[in-house]
């Protein structure tokens, strides 16, 4: 079992930055690929960024590429999402997810989810 707890969301003006953190309570954090997904009102949940178990392989959705950075600290059982140059269209609930199968890009590829943290970007 894995428990994921996100933090760091909030309200920020367009062009600003936020750093999301996801603390994983798991016996073997290294055994999980980690992803950040987001879901805006009325829209489906979509991938923002994914990082492999070792951190060597990273994927970014085109919509966040060059603005967001995903990283993980396996010693602290934590994955981060640094979000810069935020836009109003980045407004969503952001979810952290863990997969013991692969670094997938679909929500169904992930076995465990956090409760989500709200990010609101004002124009």
mmCIF file of C-alpha atoms in Angstrom:
data_model
loop_
_atom_site.group_PDB
_atom_site.id
_atom_site.type_symbol
_atom_site.label_atom_id
_atom_site.label_comp_id
_atom_site.label_asym_id
_atom_site.label_seq_id
_atom_site.Cartn_x
_atom_site.Cartn_y
_atom_site.Cartn_z
ATOM 1 C CA UNK A 1 0.000 0.000 0.000
ATOM 2 C CA UNK A 2 1.091 3.559 -0.721
ATOM 3 C CA UNK A 3 -0.308 6.746 0.744
ATOM 4 C CA UNK A 4 0.351 9.948 -1.174
ATOM 5 C CA UNK A 5 -0.053 13.420 0.312
ATOM 6 C CA UNK A 6 0.227 16.502 -1.891
ATOM 7 C CA UNK A 7 0.961 20.023 -0.743
ATOM 8 C CA UNK A 8 1.981 23.371 -2.182
ATOM 9 C CA UNK A 9 -1.065 24.385 -4.179
ATOM 10 C CA UNK A 10 -2.615 27.827 -3.941
ATOM 11 C CA UNK A 11 -3.568 31.003 -5.744
ATOM 12 C CA UNK A 12 -0.974 32.727 -7.888
ATOM 13 C CA UNK A 13 -0.982 35.424 -10.560
ATOM 14 C CA UNK A 14 -0.206 34.596 -14.156
ATOM 15 C CA UNK A 15 3.543 34.424 -14.669
ATOM 16 C CA UNK A 16 4.133 33.301 -11.123
ATOM 17 C CA UNK A 17 5.518 30.048 -9.734
ATOM 18 C CA UNK A 18 4.469 27.285 -7.374
ATOM 19 C CA UNK A 19 6.186 24.137 -6.169
ATOM 20 C CA UNK A 20 4.074 21.097 -5.477
ATOM 21 C CA UNK A 21 5.308 18.322 -3.229
ATOM 22 C CA UNK A 22 4.037 14.778 -2.869
ATOM 23 C CA UNK A 23 5.118 12.787 0.151
ATOM 24 C CA UNK A 24 4.844 9.038 -0.344
ATOM 25 C CA UNK A 25 4.322 6.745 2.606
ATOM 26 C CA UNK A 26 5.594 3.493 1.149
ATOM 27 C CA UNK A 27 8.037 0.810 2.095
ATOM 28 C CA UNK A 28 9.699 0.856 -1.326
ATOM 29 C CA UNK A 29 9.333 4.273 -2.918
ATOM 30 C CA UNK A 30 12.016 3.327 -5.425
ATOM 31 C CA UNK A 31 9.696 0.673 -6.786
ATOM 32 C CA UNK A 32 7.230 3.227 -8.140
ATOM 33 C CA UNK A 33 7.166 5.447 -11.146
ATOM 34 C CA UNK A 34 5.536 8.745 -10.213
ATOM 35 C CA UNK A 35 3.285 11.070 -12.129
ATOM 36 C CA UNK A 36 1.598 14.419 -11.746
ATOM 37 C CA UNK A 37 -1.837 14.692 -13.306
ATOM 38 C CA UNK A 38 -4.292 17.548 -13.353
ATOM 39 C CA UNK A 39 -8.005 17.957 -13.774
ATOM 40 C CA UNK A 40 -9.772 21.193 -14.600
ATOM 41 C CA UNK A 41 -13.525 21.640 -14.010
ATOM 42 C CA UNK A 42 -15.534 19.814 -16.642
ATOM 43 C CA UNK A 43 -12.457 18.215 -18.178
ATOM 44 C CA UNK A 44 -10.853 14.808 -18.016
ATOM 45 C CA UNK A 45 -7.817 14.118 -15.893
ATOM 46 C CA UNK A 46 -4.651 14.573 -17.940
ATOM 47 C CA UNK A 47 -0.987 13.885 -17.439
ATOM 48 C CA UNK A 48 1.331 16.810 -16.740
ATOM 49 C CA UNK A 49 4.622 15.050 -16.039
ATOM 50 C CA UNK A 50 5.981 11.593 -15.282
ATOM 51 C CA UNK A 51 9.271 10.432 -13.783
ATOM 52 C CA UNK A 52 10.664 6.916 -13.789
ATOM 53 C CA UNK A 53 11.790 4.994 -10.713
ATOM 54 C CA UNK A 54 15.404 6.073 -11.046
ATOM 55 C CA UNK A 55 14.576 9.547 -12.315
ATOM 56 C CA UNK A 56 16.436 8.924 -15.561
ATOM 57 C CA UNK A 57 13.368 9.050 -17.764
ATOM 58 C CA UNK A 58 11.029 12.027 -17.684
ATOM 59 C CA UNK A 59 8.000 12.971 -19.766
ATOM 60 C CA UNK A 60 6.218 16.301 -20.022
ATOM 61 C CA UNK A 61 2.939 17.093 -21.701
ATOM 62 C CA UNK A 62 3.402 19.623 -24.484
ATOM 63 C CA UNK A 63 1.257 22.102 -22.567
ATOM 64 C CA UNK A 64 3.732 22.273 -19.675
ATOM 65 C CA UNK A 65 7.034 21.569 -21.402
ATOM 66 C CA UNK A 66 9.747 24.152 -20.678
ATOM 67 C CA UNK A 67 7.703 25.571 -17.793
ATOM 68 C CA UNK A 68 7.296 22.655 -15.371
ATOM 69 C CA UNK A 69 10.007 20.449 -13.871
ATOM 70 C CA UNK A 70 9.361 17.106 -12.189
ATOM 71 C CA UNK A 71 11.928 15.649 -9.808
ATOM 72 C CA UNK A 72 12.122 13.070 -7.062
ATOM 73 C CA UNK A 73 14.162 12.631 -3.914
ATOM 74 C CA UNK A 74 14.188 8.923 -3.202
ATOM 75 C CA UNK A 75 15.875 9.464 0.161
ATOM 76 C CA UNK A 76 12.916 11.593 1.255
ATOM 77 C CA UNK A 77 10.212 9.571 -0.510
ATOM 78 C CA UNK A 78 9.052 12.761 -2.192
ATOM 79 C CA UNK A 79 8.293 13.864 -5.734
ATOM 80 C CA UNK A 80 8.117 17.518 -6.743
ATOM 81 C CA UNK A 81 6.596 19.584 -9.501
ATOM 82 C CA UNK A 82 8.145 23.007 -9.983
ATOM 83 C CA UNK A 83 5.753 25.147 -11.993
ATOM 84 C CA UNK A 84 7.009 28.383 -13.534
ATOM 85 C CA UNK A 85 5.443 30.926 -15.883
ATOM 86 C CA UNK A 86 2.008 29.791 -14.807
ATOM 87 C CA UNK A 87 -0.962 30.544 -17.028
ATOM 88 C CA UNK A 88 -4.683 30.735 -16.227
ATOM 89 C CA UNK A 89 -5.159 27.527 -18.232
ATOM 90 C CA UNK A 90 -2.967 25.731 -15.685
ATOM 91 C CA UNK A 91 -5.777 26.152 -13.154
ATOM 92 C CA UNK A 92 -6.780 22.666 -11.992
ATOM 93 C CA UNK A 93 -6.631 20.179 -9.168
ATOM 94 C CA UNK A 94 -3.218 18.547 -9.315
ATOM 95 C CA UNK A 95 -2.866 14.909 -8.331
ATOM 96 C CA UNK A 96 0.184 12.868 -7.495
ATOM 97 C CA UNK A 97 0.095 9.209 -8.570
ATOM 98 C CA UNK A 98 2.269 6.119 -8.172
ATOM 99 C CA UNK A 99 2.618 3.130 -10.466
ATOM 100 C CA UNK A 100 4.414 -0.137 -9.733
ATOM 101 C CA UNK A 101 4.041 -1.238 -13.347
ATOM 102 C CA UNK A 102 5.488 1.431 -15.623
ATOM 103 C CA UNK A 103 5.896 5.168 -16.254
ATOM 104 C CA UNK A 104 2.584 5.412 -18.059
ATOM 105 C CA UNK A 105 0.849 8.476 -19.407
ATOM 106 C CA UNK A 106 -2.732 7.446 -18.658
ATOM 107 C CA UNK A 107 -4.535 7.660 -15.311
ATOM 108 C CA UNK A 108 -5.343 3.942 -15.534
ATOM 109 C CA UNK A 109 -1.620 3.171 -15.541
ATOM 110 C CA UNK A 110 -1.407 4.289 -11.904
ATOM 111 C CA UNK A 111 -2.272 2.296 -8.824
ATOM 112 C CA UNK A 112 -2.301 4.919 -6.067
ATOM 113 C CA UNK A 113 -3.484 8.529 -5.942
ATOM 114 C CA UNK A 114 -3.249 11.459 -3.613
ATOM 115 C CA UNK A 115 -6.210 13.588 -2.637
ATOM 116 C CA UNK A 116 -5.199 16.440 -4.919
ATOM 117 C CA UNK A 117 -4.197 20.043 -4.373
ATOM 118 C CA UNK A 118 -5.869 23.053 -5.985
ATOM 119 C CA UNK A 119 -3.832 25.379 -8.179
ATOM 120 C CA UNK A 120 -5.540 28.570 -9.290
ATOM 121 C CA UNK A 121 -3.836 31.010 -11.640
ATOM 122 C CA UNK A 122 -5.442 34.429 -11.966
ATOM 123 C CA UNK A 123 -5.064 36.574 -15.066
#
